[in-house]
PDB file of C-alpha atoms in Angstrom:
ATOM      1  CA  UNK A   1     133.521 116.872 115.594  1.00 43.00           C
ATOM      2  CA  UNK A   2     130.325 116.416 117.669  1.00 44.00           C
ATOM      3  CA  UNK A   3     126.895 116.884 116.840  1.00 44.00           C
ATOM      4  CA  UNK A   4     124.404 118.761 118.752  1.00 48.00           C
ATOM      5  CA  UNK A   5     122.141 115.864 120.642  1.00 53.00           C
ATOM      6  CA  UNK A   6     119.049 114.796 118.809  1.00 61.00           C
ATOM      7  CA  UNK A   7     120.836 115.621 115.321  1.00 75.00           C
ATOM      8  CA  UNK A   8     121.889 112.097 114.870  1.00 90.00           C
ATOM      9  CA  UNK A   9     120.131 110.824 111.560  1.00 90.00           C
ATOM     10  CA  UNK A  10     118.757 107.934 114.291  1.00 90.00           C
ATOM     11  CA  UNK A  11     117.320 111.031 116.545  1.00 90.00           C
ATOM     12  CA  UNK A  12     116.168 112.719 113.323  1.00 92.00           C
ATOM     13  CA  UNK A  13     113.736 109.615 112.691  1.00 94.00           C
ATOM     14  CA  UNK A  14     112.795 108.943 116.255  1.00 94.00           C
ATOM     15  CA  UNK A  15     111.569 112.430 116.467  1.00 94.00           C
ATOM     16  CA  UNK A  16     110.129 112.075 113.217  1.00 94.00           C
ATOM     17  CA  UNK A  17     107.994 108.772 114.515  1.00 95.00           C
ATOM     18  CA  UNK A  18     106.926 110.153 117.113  1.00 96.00           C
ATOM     19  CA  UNK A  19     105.517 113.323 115.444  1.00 93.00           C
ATOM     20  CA  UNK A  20     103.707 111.417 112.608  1.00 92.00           C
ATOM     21  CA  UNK A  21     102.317 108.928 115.342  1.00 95.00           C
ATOM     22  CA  UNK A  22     101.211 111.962 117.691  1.00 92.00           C
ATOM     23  CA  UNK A  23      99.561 113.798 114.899  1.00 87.00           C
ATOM     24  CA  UNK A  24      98.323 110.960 113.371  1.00 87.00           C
ATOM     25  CA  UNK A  25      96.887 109.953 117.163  1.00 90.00           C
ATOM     26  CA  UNK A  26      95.824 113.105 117.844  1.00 85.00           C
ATOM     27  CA  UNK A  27      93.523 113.449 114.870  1.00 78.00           C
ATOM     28  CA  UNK A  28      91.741 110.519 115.258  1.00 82.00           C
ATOM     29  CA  UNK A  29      91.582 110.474 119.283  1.00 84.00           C
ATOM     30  CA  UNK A  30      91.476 114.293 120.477  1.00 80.00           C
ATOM     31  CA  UNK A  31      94.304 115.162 123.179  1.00 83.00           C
ATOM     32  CA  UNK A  32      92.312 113.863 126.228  1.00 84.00           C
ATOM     33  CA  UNK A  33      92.107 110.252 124.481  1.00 88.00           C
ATOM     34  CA  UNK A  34      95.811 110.151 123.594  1.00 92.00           C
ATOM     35  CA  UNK A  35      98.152 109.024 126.068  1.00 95.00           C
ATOM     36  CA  UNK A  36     102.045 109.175 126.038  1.00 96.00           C
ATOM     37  CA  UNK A  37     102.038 105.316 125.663  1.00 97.00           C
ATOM     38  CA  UNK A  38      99.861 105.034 122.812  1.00 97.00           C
ATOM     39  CA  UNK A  39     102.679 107.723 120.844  1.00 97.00           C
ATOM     40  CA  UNK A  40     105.360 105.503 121.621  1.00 97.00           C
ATOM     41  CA  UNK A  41     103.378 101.886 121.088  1.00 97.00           C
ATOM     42  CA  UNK A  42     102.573 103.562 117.315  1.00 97.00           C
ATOM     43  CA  UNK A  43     106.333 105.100 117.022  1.00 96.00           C
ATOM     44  CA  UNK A  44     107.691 101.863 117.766  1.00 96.00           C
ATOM     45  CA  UNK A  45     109.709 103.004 120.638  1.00 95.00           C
ATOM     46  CA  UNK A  46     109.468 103.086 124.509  1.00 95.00           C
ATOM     47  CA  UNK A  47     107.303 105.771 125.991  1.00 94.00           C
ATOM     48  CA  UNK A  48     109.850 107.411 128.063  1.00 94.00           C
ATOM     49  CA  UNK A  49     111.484 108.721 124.587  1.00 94.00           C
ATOM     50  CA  UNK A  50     108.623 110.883 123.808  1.00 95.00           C
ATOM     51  CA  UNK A  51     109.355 112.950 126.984  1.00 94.00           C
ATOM     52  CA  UNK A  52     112.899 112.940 126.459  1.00 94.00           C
ATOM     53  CA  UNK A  53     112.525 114.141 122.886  1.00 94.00           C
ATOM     54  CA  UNK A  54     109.362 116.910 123.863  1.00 93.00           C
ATOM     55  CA  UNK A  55     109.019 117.044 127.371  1.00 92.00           C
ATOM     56  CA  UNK A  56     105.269 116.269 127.202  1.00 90.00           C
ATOM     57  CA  UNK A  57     102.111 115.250 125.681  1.00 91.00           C
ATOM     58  CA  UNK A  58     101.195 119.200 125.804  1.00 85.00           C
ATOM     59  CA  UNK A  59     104.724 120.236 124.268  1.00 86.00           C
ATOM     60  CA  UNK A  60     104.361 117.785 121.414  1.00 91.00           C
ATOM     61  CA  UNK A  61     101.000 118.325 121.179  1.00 86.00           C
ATOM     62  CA  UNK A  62     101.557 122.224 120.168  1.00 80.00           C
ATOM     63  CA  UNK A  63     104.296 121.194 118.214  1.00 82.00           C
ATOM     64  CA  UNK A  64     101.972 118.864 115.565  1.00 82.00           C
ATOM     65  CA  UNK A  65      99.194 121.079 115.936  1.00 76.00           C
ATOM     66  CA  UNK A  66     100.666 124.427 114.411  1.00 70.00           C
ATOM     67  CA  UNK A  67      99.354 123.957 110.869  1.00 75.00           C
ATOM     68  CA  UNK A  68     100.326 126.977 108.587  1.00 78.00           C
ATOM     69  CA  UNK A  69      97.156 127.137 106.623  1.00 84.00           C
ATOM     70  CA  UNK A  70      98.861 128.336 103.319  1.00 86.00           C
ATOM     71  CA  UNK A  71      95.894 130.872 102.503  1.00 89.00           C
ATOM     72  CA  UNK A  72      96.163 131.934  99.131  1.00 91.00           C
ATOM     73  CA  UNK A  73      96.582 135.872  99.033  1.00 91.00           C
ATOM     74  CA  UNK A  74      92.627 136.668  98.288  1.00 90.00           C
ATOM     75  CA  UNK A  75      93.349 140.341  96.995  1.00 88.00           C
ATOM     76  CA  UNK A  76      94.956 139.091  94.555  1.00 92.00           C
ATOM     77  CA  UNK A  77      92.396 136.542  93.271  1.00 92.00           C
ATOM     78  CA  UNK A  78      89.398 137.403  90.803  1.00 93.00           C
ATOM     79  CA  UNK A  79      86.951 139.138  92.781  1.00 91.00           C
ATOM     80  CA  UNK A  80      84.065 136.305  91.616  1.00 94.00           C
ATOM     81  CA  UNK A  81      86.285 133.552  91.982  1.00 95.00           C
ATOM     82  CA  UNK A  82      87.466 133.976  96.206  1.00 95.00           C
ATOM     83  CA  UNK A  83      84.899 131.879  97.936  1.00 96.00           C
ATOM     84  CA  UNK A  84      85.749 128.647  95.320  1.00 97.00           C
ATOM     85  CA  UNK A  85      89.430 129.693  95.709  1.00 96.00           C
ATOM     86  CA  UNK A  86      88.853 129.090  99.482  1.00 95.00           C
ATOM     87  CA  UNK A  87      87.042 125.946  99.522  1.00 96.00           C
ATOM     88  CA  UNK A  88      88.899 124.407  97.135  1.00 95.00           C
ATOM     89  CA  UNK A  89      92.159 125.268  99.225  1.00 92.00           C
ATOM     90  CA  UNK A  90      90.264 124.022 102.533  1.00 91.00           C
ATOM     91  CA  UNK A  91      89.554 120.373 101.214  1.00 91.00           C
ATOM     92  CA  UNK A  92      92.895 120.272 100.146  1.00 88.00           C
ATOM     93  CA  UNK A  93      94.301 120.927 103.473  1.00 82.00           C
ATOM     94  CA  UNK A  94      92.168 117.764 104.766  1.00 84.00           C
ATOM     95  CA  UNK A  95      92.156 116.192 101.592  1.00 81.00           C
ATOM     96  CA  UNK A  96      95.609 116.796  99.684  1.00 68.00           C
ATOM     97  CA  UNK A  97      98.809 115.977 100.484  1.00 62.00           C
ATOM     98  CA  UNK A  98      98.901 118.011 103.272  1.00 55.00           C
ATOM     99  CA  UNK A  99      95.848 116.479 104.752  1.00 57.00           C
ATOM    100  CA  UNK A 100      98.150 115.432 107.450  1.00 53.00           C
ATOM    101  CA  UNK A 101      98.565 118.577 109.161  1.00 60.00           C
ATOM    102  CA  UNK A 102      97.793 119.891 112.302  1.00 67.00           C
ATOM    103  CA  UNK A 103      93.862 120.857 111.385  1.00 74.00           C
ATOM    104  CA  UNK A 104      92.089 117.373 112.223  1.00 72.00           C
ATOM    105  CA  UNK A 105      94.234 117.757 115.701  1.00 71.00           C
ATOM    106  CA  UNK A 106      92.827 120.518 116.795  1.00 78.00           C
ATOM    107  CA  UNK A 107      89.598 120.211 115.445  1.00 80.00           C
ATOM    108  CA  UNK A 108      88.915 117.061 117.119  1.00 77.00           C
ATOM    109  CA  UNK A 109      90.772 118.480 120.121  1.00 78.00           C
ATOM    110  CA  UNK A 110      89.557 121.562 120.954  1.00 80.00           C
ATOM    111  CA  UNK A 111      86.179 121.113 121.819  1.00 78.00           C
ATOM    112  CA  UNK A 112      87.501 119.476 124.897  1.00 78.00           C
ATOM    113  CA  UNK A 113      90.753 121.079 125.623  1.00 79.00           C
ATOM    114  CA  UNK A 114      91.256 124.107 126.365  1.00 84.00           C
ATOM    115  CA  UNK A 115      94.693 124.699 124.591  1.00 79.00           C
ATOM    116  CA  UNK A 116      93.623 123.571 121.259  1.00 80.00           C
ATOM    117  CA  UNK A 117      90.965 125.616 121.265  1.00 86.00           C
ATOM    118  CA  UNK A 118      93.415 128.509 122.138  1.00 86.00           C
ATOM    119  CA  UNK A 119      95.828 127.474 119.824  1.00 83.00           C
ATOM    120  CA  UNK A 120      92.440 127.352 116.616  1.00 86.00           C
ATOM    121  CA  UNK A 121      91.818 130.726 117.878  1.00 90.00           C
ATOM    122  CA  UNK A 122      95.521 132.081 117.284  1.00 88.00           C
ATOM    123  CA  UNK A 123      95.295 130.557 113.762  1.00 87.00           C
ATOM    124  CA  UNK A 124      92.116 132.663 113.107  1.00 90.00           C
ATOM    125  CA  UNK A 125      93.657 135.616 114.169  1.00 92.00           C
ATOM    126  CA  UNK A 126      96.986 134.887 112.657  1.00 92.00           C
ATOM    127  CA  UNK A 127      96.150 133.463 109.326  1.00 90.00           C
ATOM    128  CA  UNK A 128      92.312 133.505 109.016  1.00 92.00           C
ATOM    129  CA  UNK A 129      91.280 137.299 109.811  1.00 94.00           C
ATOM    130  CA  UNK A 130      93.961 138.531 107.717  1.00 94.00           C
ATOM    131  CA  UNK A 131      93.545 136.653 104.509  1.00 93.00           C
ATOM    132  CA  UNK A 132      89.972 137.518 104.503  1.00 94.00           C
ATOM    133  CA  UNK A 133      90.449 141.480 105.060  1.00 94.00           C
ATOM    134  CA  UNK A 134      92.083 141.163 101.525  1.00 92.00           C
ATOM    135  CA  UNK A 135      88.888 140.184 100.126  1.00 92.00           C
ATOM    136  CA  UNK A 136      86.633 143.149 101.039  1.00 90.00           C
ATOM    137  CA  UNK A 137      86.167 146.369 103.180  1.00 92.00           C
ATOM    138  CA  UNK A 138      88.487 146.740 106.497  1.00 91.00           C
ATOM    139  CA  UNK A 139      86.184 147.565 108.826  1.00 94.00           C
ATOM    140  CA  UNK A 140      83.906 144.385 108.619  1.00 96.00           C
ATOM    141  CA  UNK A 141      86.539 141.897 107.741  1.00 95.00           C
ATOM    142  CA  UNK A 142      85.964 140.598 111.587  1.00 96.00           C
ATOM    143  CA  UNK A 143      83.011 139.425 111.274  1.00 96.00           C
ATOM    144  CA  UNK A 144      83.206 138.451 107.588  1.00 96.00           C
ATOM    145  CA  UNK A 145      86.027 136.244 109.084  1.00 96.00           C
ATOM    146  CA  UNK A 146      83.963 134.864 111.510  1.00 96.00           C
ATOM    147  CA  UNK A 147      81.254 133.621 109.071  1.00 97.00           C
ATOM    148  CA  UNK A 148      84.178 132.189 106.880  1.00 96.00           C
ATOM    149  CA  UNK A 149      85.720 130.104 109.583  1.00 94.00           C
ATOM    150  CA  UNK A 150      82.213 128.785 111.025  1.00 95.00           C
ATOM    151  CA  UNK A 151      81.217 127.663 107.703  1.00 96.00           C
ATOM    152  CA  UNK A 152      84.355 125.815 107.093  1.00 93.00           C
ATOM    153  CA  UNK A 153      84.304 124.520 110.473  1.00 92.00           C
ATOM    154  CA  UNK A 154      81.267 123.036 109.993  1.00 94.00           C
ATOM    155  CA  UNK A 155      82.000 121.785 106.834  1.00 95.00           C
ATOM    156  CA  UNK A 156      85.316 120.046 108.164  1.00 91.00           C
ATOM    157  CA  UNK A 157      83.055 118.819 111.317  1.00 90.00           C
ATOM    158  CA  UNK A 158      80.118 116.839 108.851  1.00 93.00           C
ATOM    159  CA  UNK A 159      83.137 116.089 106.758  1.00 92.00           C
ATOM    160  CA  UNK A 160      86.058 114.599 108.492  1.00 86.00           C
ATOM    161  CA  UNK A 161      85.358 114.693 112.037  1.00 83.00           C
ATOM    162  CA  UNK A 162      81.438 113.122 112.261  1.00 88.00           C
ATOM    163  CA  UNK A 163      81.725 111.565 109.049  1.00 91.00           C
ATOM    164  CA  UNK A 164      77.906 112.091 108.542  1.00 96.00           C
ATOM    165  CA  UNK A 165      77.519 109.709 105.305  1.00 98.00           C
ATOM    166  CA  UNK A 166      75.705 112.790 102.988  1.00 97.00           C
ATOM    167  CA  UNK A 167      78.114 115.312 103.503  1.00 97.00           C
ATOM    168  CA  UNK A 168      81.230 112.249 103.016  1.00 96.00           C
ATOM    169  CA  UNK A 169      79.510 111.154  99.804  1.00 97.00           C
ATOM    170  CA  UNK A 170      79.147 114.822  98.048  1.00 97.00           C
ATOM    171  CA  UNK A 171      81.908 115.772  95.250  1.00 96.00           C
ATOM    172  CA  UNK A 172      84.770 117.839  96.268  1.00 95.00           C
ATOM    173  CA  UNK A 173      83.490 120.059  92.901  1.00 96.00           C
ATOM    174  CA  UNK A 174      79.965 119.938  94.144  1.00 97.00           C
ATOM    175  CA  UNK A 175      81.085 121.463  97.654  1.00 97.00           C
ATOM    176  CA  UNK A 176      83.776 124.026  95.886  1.00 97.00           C
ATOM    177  CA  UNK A 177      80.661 125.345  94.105  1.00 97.00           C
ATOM    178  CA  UNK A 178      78.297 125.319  96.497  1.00 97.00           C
ATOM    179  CA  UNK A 179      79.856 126.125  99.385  1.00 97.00           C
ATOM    180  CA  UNK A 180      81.890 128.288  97.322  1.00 97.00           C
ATOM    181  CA  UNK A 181      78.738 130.589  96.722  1.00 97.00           C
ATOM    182  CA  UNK A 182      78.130 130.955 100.499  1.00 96.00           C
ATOM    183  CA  UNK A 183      81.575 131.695 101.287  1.00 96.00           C
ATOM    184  CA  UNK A 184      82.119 134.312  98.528  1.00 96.00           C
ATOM    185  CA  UNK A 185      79.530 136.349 100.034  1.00 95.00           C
ATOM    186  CA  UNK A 186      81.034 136.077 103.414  1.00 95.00           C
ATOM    187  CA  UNK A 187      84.171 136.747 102.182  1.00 95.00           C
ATOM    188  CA  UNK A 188      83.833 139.685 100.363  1.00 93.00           C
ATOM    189  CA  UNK A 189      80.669 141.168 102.072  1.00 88.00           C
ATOM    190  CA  UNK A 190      78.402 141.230  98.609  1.00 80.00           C
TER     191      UNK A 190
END
């Protein structure tokens, strides 16, 4: 019997390198600062692999930077409790075991290409806009949305991406509660 090609356990690793060292690249470099050879000099293999196994940088590229943001369902949290509940849920997608994921990509990314920044915008729409309709009236959840996302955005920016010493140094509890108190009222539009 045969295996499909790239379904090799050796295949399932390579591809495996080569996504953690893109996404780990990525984050810290932006897409424009990335190159093909610096993937395969961190993956430990040749270059020419990474095309073989994606295509190119752009394919592999949207393939690391799809995070699924896991938003908790916010109509079914306490009323009181939804801007903590997402804050506390943000730092742990940069913080947490997931902090991996595809959010430092495009973050870092799409403020100078214009892909990432397409691809942040489909996650609003996707995942952002929705989980925040939950939280209060239908007809402003848009731009209740919008406030969400360009506080946490921010936050992320000071945070993770400038790495402005004040905003590294606070508590993740002092930010959950005080960001927490801005974002409730976005959230839920009292």
């Amino acid at each position: 019997m045969t295996r499909p090609r790239g379904s090799t356990p050796k295949a399932i690793r390579t591809r495996q390198a080569i996504e953690d060292a893109a996404r780990k690249l990525f984050a810290d470099n932006g897409f424009e600062r990335t190159t093909v050879r610096d993937i395969g000099a961190r993956a430990g293999i040749d270059p020419a692999m990474v095309i073989r196994y994606f295509g190119s940088k752009e394919a592999l590229f949207t393939l690391v930077a799809m995070p699924d943001l896991r938003l908790p369902d916010l109509g079914a949290v306490a009323p009181d409790s939804v801007g903590e509940t997402l804050v506390r849920h943000f730092l742990l997608q940069w913080e947490g075991e997931q902090g991996g994921g595809g959010m430092p990509v495009l973050l870092r990314s799409a403020a100078s290409n214009d892909k990432a920044g397409a691809r942040l915008r489909d996650i609003f729409r996707a995942q952002v806009l929705p989980a925040v309709a939950a939280a209060g009236p239908p007809e402003t959840a848009p731009a209740r949305a919008g406030l969400v996302a360009s506080q946490l955005l921010g936050l992320a920016l000071t945070r993770y991406v400038l790495k402005l010493p004040p905003v590294v140094a606070l508590p993740l509890d002092l930010i959950v509660r005080e960001v927490g108190a801005t974002i409730q009222r976005y959230a839920t539009g009292r």
